[in-house]
């Protein structure tokens, strides 16, 4: 989420159910009163963020269709952002995504303009959220989500275990011990704010939202107090467990292999709850000149390995969302994470997602009317 990510890589670091086919997805989806997205028993959903602008919310059907044509597969999940500084619910964006037959994944970030990283808390601070200052906005957003009516996944406060975003526990007491809650103070403030937001949204009847707890794969700083379990709000508040997994983003970094980036964070996530599905909610690596004498992997090999191992080595991974973005750095260089940064990288991605275990179409199930109310 956001570009550029200013951190170093740390890793050596019933009712009937049916699948939406691309040709009938709009009609089938619109004919249902109340539906939910089924977690696949076999395989995993594929999805992407498609470089929807600096605020990550310039969603267009053209961009979606162009990406899908390029990679040769319909995307089950499409990610975009809803920053609190915009003070609105992105209904137009979500309608574009849902009518296309995809599940919206929304990063709902308590962040004020100019949306710059490493600045610390702004007016949407966690303490202000807990105190109720933004309850009216939360309620308004929740009402709009309820009225949207269709399924969506929402992340509140993505990657809170890194210092680049203002909702990081590092800005709220960090490693100070909170005796009352038997937890580190910084993470406890985040947990309290997360629960406050989810409770208010649920109270408005937005039952179409599934909530995802989404951390960076390795914490920064890599200290015990800043680990994912310290931030976990509890299974009653979480439907999905999410991880960001990035390889090389800058030219002077290595490009570690997938096991070194995922094995331990995946295990840590799975210990939070024995049954929740896991999503690789952001994954990507940059395209840089490859030196066989340096450690790390060439981007096409990295993409191939990711698409192979996400679905075979990590059985609870039920979705993976590629972060298709490119940005210019302060020194004039580019970090190009897009799947088409080279012909070889695009071919690796196309070949990987062509595997039938990568599901491009949603599996939907009707909800009994009593349960839907």
Coordinates of C-alpha atoms in Angstrom, one line a residue:
X1 CA 0.0 0.0 0.0
X2 CA 1.2 3.4 -1.0
X3 CA 4.4 4.2 -2.8
X4 CA 7.2 4.2 -2.1
X5 CA 7.3 2.0 1.0
X6 CA 10.1 3.5 3.0
X7 CA 11.4 0.4 4.8
X8 CA 14.1 -2.1 4.3
X9 CA 13.3 -5.7 3.6
X10 CA 13.8 -7.7 6.7
X11 CA 14.1 -11.3 5.8
X12 CA 16.9 -13.9 5.1
X13 CA 14.7 -12.1 6.2
X14 CA -27.7 -25.4 1.9
X15 CA -28.4 -22.7 -0.2
X16 CA -27.1 -23.2 -3.7
X17 CA -23.6 -22.2 -4.4
X18 CA -22.2 -21.4 -7.8
X19 CA -19.3 -19.8 -9.6
X20 CA -19.6 -16.7 -11.7
X21 CA -18.3 -17.2 -15.2
X22 CA -17.0 -14.1 -17.0
X23 CA -19.8 -14.1 -19.5
X24 CA -22.7 -14.2 -17.0
X25 CA -21.3 -12.6 -13.9
X26 CA -23.2 -9.3 -14.0
X27 CA -26.6 -10.9 -14.5
X28 CA -26.1 -13.6 -11.9
X29 CA -24.8 -11.3 -9.2
X30 CA -27.6 -8.7 -9.7
X31 CA -30.3 -11.3 -9.5
X32 CA -29.5 -12.3 -5.9
X33 CA -31.0 -10.6 -2.8
X34 CA -28.3 -11.5 -0.3
X35 CA -25.1 -13.3 -1.1
X36 CA -21.7 -14.1 0.4
X37 CA -18.4 -15.0 -1.0
X38 CA -17.3 -18.6 -0.3
X39 CA -13.8 -19.4 0.9
X40 CA -12.6 -22.0 -1.6
X41 CA -11.9 -25.4 -0.2
X42 CA -9.4 -26.0 -3.0
X43 CA -7.4 -23.4 -4.7
X44 CA -7.2 -19.7 -3.9
X45 CA -8.5 -16.4 -5.4
X46 CA -6.3 -14.3 -7.5
X47 CA -6.5 -10.5 -7.4
X48 CA -4.6 -7.2 -7.9
X49 CA -4.3 -3.5 -7.1
X50 CA -3.9 -1.9 -10.5
X51 CA -2.0 1.4 -9.9
X52 CA -5.2 3.4 -9.3
X53 CA -3.4 6.7 -8.7
X54 CA -1.6 8.4 -5.8
X55 CA -4.6 8.0 -3.5
X56 CA -5.2 4.5 -4.7
X57 CA -8.8 5.2 -5.5
X58 CA -9.0 6.1 -9.2
X59 CA -10.7 2.9 -10.1
X60 CA -11.8 2.5 -13.7
X61 CA -13.3 -0.4 -15.7
X62 CA -10.8 0.3 -18.4
X63 CA -7.8 -0.3 -16.1
X64 CA -9.3 -3.5 -14.7
X65 CA -10.1 -4.9 -18.2
X66 CA -6.7 -3.9 -19.5
X67 CA -4.9 -5.6 -16.7
X68 CA -7.0 -8.8 -17.1
X69 CA -6.4 -8.9 -20.8
X70 CA -2.7 -8.5 -20.2
X71 CA -2.4 -11.3 -17.6
X72 CA -5.0 -13.6 -19.3
X73 CA -7.3 -14.0 -16.3
X74 CA -10.3 -12.4 -14.6
X75 CA -9.5 -11.1 -11.2
X76 CA -11.6 -12.4 -8.3
X77 CA -10.4 -9.6 -5.9
X78 CA -9.7 -6.0 -6.8
X79 CA -8.0 -3.8 -4.2
X80 CA -8.3 0.0 -3.7
X81 CA -8.1 2.5 -0.9
X82 CA -10.5 4.7 1.1
X83 CA -8.5 7.3 3.0
X84 CA -10.2 9.1 5.9
X85 CA -9.0 12.4 4.5
X86 CA -11.5 12.0 1.6
X87 CA -14.4 11.7 4.1
X88 CA -16.5 9.6 1.8
X89 CA -17.5 6.0 1.1
X90 CA -16.2 5.0 -2.4
X91 CA -19.5 3.7 -3.7
X92 CA -18.8 4.4 -7.3
X93 CA -15.5 2.5 -7.2
X94 CA -17.0 -0.5 -5.5
X95 CA -19.9 -0.6 -7.9
X96 CA -17.4 -0.7 -10.8
X97 CA -15.6 -3.6 -9.1
X98 CA -18.7 -5.6 -8.0
X99 CA -20.5 -5.2 -11.3
X100 CA -17.4 -6.5 -13.0
X101 CA -17.8 -9.7 -11.0
X102 CA -15.0 -9.1 -8.5
X103 CA -14.9 -8.7 -4.7
X104 CA -13.8 -5.3 -3.5
X105 CA -10.9 -5.2 -1.0
X106 CA -10.8 -1.8 0.7
X107 CA -7.9 -0.4 2.7
X108 CA -9.7 2.0 5.0
X109 CA -6.9 4.1 6.3
X110 CA -7.2 6.7 9.1
X111 CA -4.9 9.1 7.2
X112 CA -5.0 12.8 6.4
X113 CA -3.7 14.7 3.4
X114 CA -1.0 15.0 2.0
X115 CA -0.7 11.2 2.7
X116 CA 3.0 11.3 3.4
X117 CA 4.7 8.5 5.2
X118 CA 6.9 8.7 8.3
X119 CA 5.0 11.7 9.6
X120 CA 3.4 10.4 12.8
X121 CA -0.2 10.8 13.9
X122 CA -2.4 13.4 12.2
X123 CA -5.9 14.6 13.0
X124 CA -7.2 11.0 12.6
X125 CA -5.0 9.8 15.4
X126 CA -6.0 6.6 17.2
X127 CA -6.6 8.4 20.4
X128 CA -9.0 10.7 18.7
X129 CA -10.8 7.8 17.1
X130 CA -11.1 6.1 20.5
X131 CA -12.4 9.3 22.1
X132 CA -15.2 9.3 19.6
X133 CA -14.2 12.4 17.6
X134 CA -14.8 10.6 14.3
X135 CA -17.8 8.6 15.2
X136 CA -20.1 10.6 12.9
X137 CA -17.8 9.9 9.9
X138 CA -17.5 6.2 10.8
X139 CA -21.3 5.9 11.1
X140 CA -21.8 7.7 7.7
X141 CA -19.2 5.4 6.1
X142 CA -20.9 2.4 7.6
X143 CA -24.4 3.4 6.5
X144 CA -23.0 3.8 2.9
X145 CA -21.4 0.4 3.1
X146 CA -24.6 -1.2 4.3
X147 CA -26.6 0.5 1.5
X148 CA -24.0 -0.7 -1.0
X149 CA -25.2 -4.1 0.1
X150 CA -22.7 -6.4 -1.7
X151 CA -19.9 -8.3 -0.1
X152 CA -16.6 -6.5 0.5
X153 CA -13.5 -7.0 2.6
X154 CA -12.3 -4.0 4.7
X155 CA -8.9 -3.5 6.3
X156 CA -8.7 -0.9 9.0
X157 CA -5.1 0.4 9.6
X158 CA -3.0 -1.8 7.2
X159 CA 0.5 -2.7 8.2
X160 CA 0.3 -1.2 11.7
X161 CA 3.5 -3.1 12.7
X162 CA 5.6 -0.8 10.5
X163 CA 6.6 2.8 11.3
X164 CA 5.7 4.2 7.8
X165 CA 2.0 4.8 8.6
X166 CA 0.7 7.2 11.4
X167 CA -1.3 4.4 13.1
X168 CA 1.8 2.5 13.9
X169 CA 2.1 1.4 17.6
X170 CA 5.5 3.1 17.6
X171 CA 3.7 6.5 17.9
X172 CA 1.4 5.5 20.7
X173 CA 3.7 4.3 23.5
X174 CA 5.4 1.5 21.6
X175 CA 7.1 -0.8 24.1
X176 CA 5.7 0.8 27.2
X177 CA 3.8 -1.8 29.3
X178 CA 0.1 -1.4 29.8
X179 CA -0.6 -3.2 33.1
X180 CA -4.4 -2.8 32.8
X181 CA -4.6 -4.7 29.5
X182 CA -1.5 -6.9 29.9
X183 CA -0.1 -5.7 26.6
X184 CA 2.4 -3.3 25.1
X185 CA 0.9 0.2 25.1
X186 CA 1.4 1.0 21.4
X187 CA -0.3 -2.1 20.0
X188 CA -3.0 -1.9 22.7
X189 CA -4.0 1.6 21.5
X190 CA -4.3 0.2 18.0
X191 CA -6.4 -2.8 19.2
X192 CA -8.7 -0.5 21.0
X193 CA -9.2 1.8 18.0
X194 CA -9.7 -1.2 15.7
X195 CA -12.5 -2.6 18.0
X196 CA -14.1 0.8 18.3
X197 CA -14.4 1.2 14.6
X198 CA -15.6 -2.3 13.9
X199 CA -18.2 -2.2 16.7
X200 CA -19.6 1.1 15.3
X201 CA -19.8 -0.2 11.8
X202 CA -21.5 -3.4 12.9
X203 CA -23.9 -1.4 15.0
X204 CA -25.1 0.3 11.8
X205 CA -26.0 -3.1 10.2
X206 CA -23.1 -3.3 7.6
X207 CA -23.1 -7.1 7.8
X208 CA -21.8 -7.3 4.2
X209 CA -18.3 -6.4 5.4
X210 CA -15.7 -9.0 6.2
X211 CA -12.8 -7.6 8.2
X212 CA -9.2 -8.4 7.6
X213 CA -6.3 -8.0 10.1
X214 CA -3.4 -7.1 7.8
X215 CA 0.2 -6.8 8.9
X216 CA 3.5 -6.5 7.1
X217 CA 5.3 -9.8 6.9
X218 CA 8.1 -8.7 9.2
X219 CA 7.7 -6.0 11.8
X220 CA 9.7 -2.8 11.8
X221 CA 11.2 -2.4 14.2
X222 CA 11.6 -6.2 14.6
X223 CA 10.9 -6.2 18.4
X224 CA 8.7 -8.4 20.5
X225 CA 6.3 -5.6 21.4
X226 CA 5.8 -4.8 17.7
X227 CA 4.8 -8.4 16.7
X228 CA 1.5 -9.2 15.0
X229 CA 0.0 -11.0 18.1
X230 CA 0.4 -7.7 20.2
X231 CA -1.9 -6.0 17.7
X232 CA -4.5 -8.7 17.1
X233 CA -7.9 -7.5 18.2
X234 CA -9.4 -10.9 18.7
X235 CA -11.0 -13.5 16.4
X236 CA -14.5 -12.0 17.0
X237 CA -13.2 -8.9 15.1
X238 CA -11.4 -10.7 12.2
X239 CA -12.6 -12.7 9.2
X240 CA -9.4 -12.8 7.2
X241 CA -5.7 -12.8 8.2
X242 CA -3.6 -10.7 5.8
X243 CA 0.1 -10.3 5.0
X244 CA 2.1 -7.9 2.8
X245 CA 5.0 -9.7 1.1
X246 CA 7.4 -7.6 -0.9
X247 CA 10.7 -8.5 -2.4
X248 CA 13.1 -6.0 -3.8
X249 CA 11.8 -2.4 -4.0
X250 CA 15.0 -0.4 -4.4
X251 CA 18.1 -1.1 -6.5
X252 CA 20.4 -1.5 -3.5
X253 CA 18.3 -4.2 -1.9
X254 CA 18.4 -8.0 -2.3
X255 CA 15.4 -9.9 -3.6
X256 CA 15.0 -12.8 -1.0
X257 CA 13.2 -15.9 -2.0
X258 CA 9.6 -16.6 -1.0
X259 CA 10.2 -19.0 1.9
X260 CA 12.4 -16.5 3.7
X261 CA 9.7 -13.9 3.3
X262 CA 6.7 -16.0 4.1
X263 CA 7.5 -19.1 6.2
X264 CA 7.8 -17.4 9.7
X265 CA 5.1 -14.7 9.1
X266 CA 2.7 -17.3 7.8
X267 CA 3.3 -19.5 10.9
X268 CA 2.9 -16.5 13.2
X269 CA -0.4 -15.5 11.5
X270 CA -1.8 -19.0 11.6
X271 CA -1.2 -19.2 15.4
X272 CA -3.5 -16.2 15.9
X273 CA -6.5 -18.3 14.9
X274 CA -6.7 -22.0 13.9
X275 CA -9.3 -21.5 11.2
X276 CA -9.3 -18.0 9.6
X277 CA -8.2 -17.9 6.0
X278 CA -5.0 -16.2 5.1
X279 CA -4.6 -13.7 2.3
X280 CA -1.4 -12.5 0.7
X281 CA -3.1 -9.1 0.6
X282 CA -0.2 -7.4 -1.1
X283 CA 2.7 -9.0 -2.9
X284 CA 5.2 -7.8 -5.5
X285 CA 8.8 -7.2 -6.3
X286 CA 10.7 -4.7 -8.5
X287 CA 12.5 -5.1 -11.8
X288 CA 16.2 -4.3 -11.5
X289 CA 19.3 -5.4 -13.4
X290 CA 20.1 -9.0 -12.2
X291 CA 23.6 -9.9 -11.1
X292 CA 24.3 -13.6 -10.8
X293 CA 27.1 -12.8 -8.4
X294 CA 24.7 -11.1 -5.9
X295 CA 22.3 -12.8 -3.5
X296 CA 18.6 -12.8 -4.4
X297 CA 16.3 -13.8 -7.3
X298 CA 15.6 -12.5 -10.7
X299 CA 12.0 -11.1 -10.8
X300 CA 10.5 -13.6 -13.2
X301 CA 11.9 -16.5 -11.1
X302 CA 10.5 -14.7 -7.9
X303 CA 7.1 -14.4 -9.4
X304 CA 7.0 -18.0 -10.6
X305 CA 8.1 -19.2 -7.1
X306 CA 5.5 -17.0 -5.4
X307 CA 2.6 -18.3 -7.6
X308 CA 3.8 -21.9 -7.1
X309 CA 4.4 -21.8 -3.3
X310 CA 1.5 -19.6 -2.2
X311 CA -0.9 -22.3 -3.3
X312 CA 1.2 -25.4 -2.4
X313 CA 3.4 -24.6 0.6
X314 CA 0.9 -22.5 2.6
X315 CA -2.4 -24.4 2.6
X316 CA -4.4 -21.7 4.5
X317 CA -3.6 -19.0 1.8
X318 CA -6.9 -18.6 0.1
X319 CA -6.2 -15.4 -1.9
X320 CA -3.3 -13.4 -3.2
X321 CA -3.4 -9.8 -4.5
X322 CA -0.6 -8.5 -6.6
X323 CA 0.5 -4.9 -6.1
X324 CA 0.8 -3.7 -9.8
X325 CA 2.5 -0.3 -9.3
X326 CA 5.5 1.8 -10.5
X327 CA 6.9 5.0 -8.9
X328 CA 9.9 7.3 -9.3
X329 CA 12.3 7.7 -6.4
X330 CA 14.0 10.8 -5.1
X331 CA 17.2 9.9 -6.9
X332 CA 15.5 9.7 -10.2
X333 CA 15.5 5.9 -10.3
X334 CA 12.2 3.9 -10.7
X335 CA 10.8 1.1 -8.7
X336 CA 8.8 -0.9 -11.1
X337 CA 6.7 -3.6 -9.4
X338 CA 4.2 -4.0 -12.3
X339 CA 3.8 -7.5 -13.7
X340 CA 4.7 -6.2 -17.2
X341 CA 8.0 -4.5 -16.1
X342 CA 9.6 -6.9 -18.6
X343 CA 8.4 -9.5 -21.1
X344 CA 9.9 -12.2 -18.9
X345 CA 8.1 -11.1 -15.8
X346 CA 4.8 -10.8 -17.5
X347 CA 5.2 -14.3 -19.0
X348 CA 6.0 -15.7 -15.6
X349 CA 2.9 -14.1 -14.1
X350 CA 0.7 -15.2 -16.9
X351 CA 2.0 -18.8 -16.7
X352 CA 1.6 -18.8 -12.9
X353 CA -2.0 -17.6 -12.7
X354 CA -3.0 -19.9 -15.6
X355 CA -2.9 -22.7 -13.1
X356 CA -6.5 -23.8 -12.4
X357 CA -5.9 -23.6 -8.7
X358 CA -5.7 -19.8 -9.0
X359 CA -9.4 -18.9 -9.1
X360 CA -10.3 -15.9 -11.2
X361 CA -14.1 -16.1 -10.5
X362 CA -15.8 -15.8 -7.2
X363 CA -17.7 -18.6 -5.7
X364 CA -21.0 -17.1 -4.3
X365 CA -23.6 -18.5 -2.0
X366 CA -27.1 -17.2 -1.3
X367 CA -27.8 -16.2 2.3
X368 CA -31.1 -17.3 3.9
X369 CA -33.3 -14.2 4.3
X370 CA -33.5 -14.6 8.0
X371 CA -29.7 -14.7 8.3
X372 CA -29.3 -11.7 5.9
X373 CA -31.4 -9.4 8.1

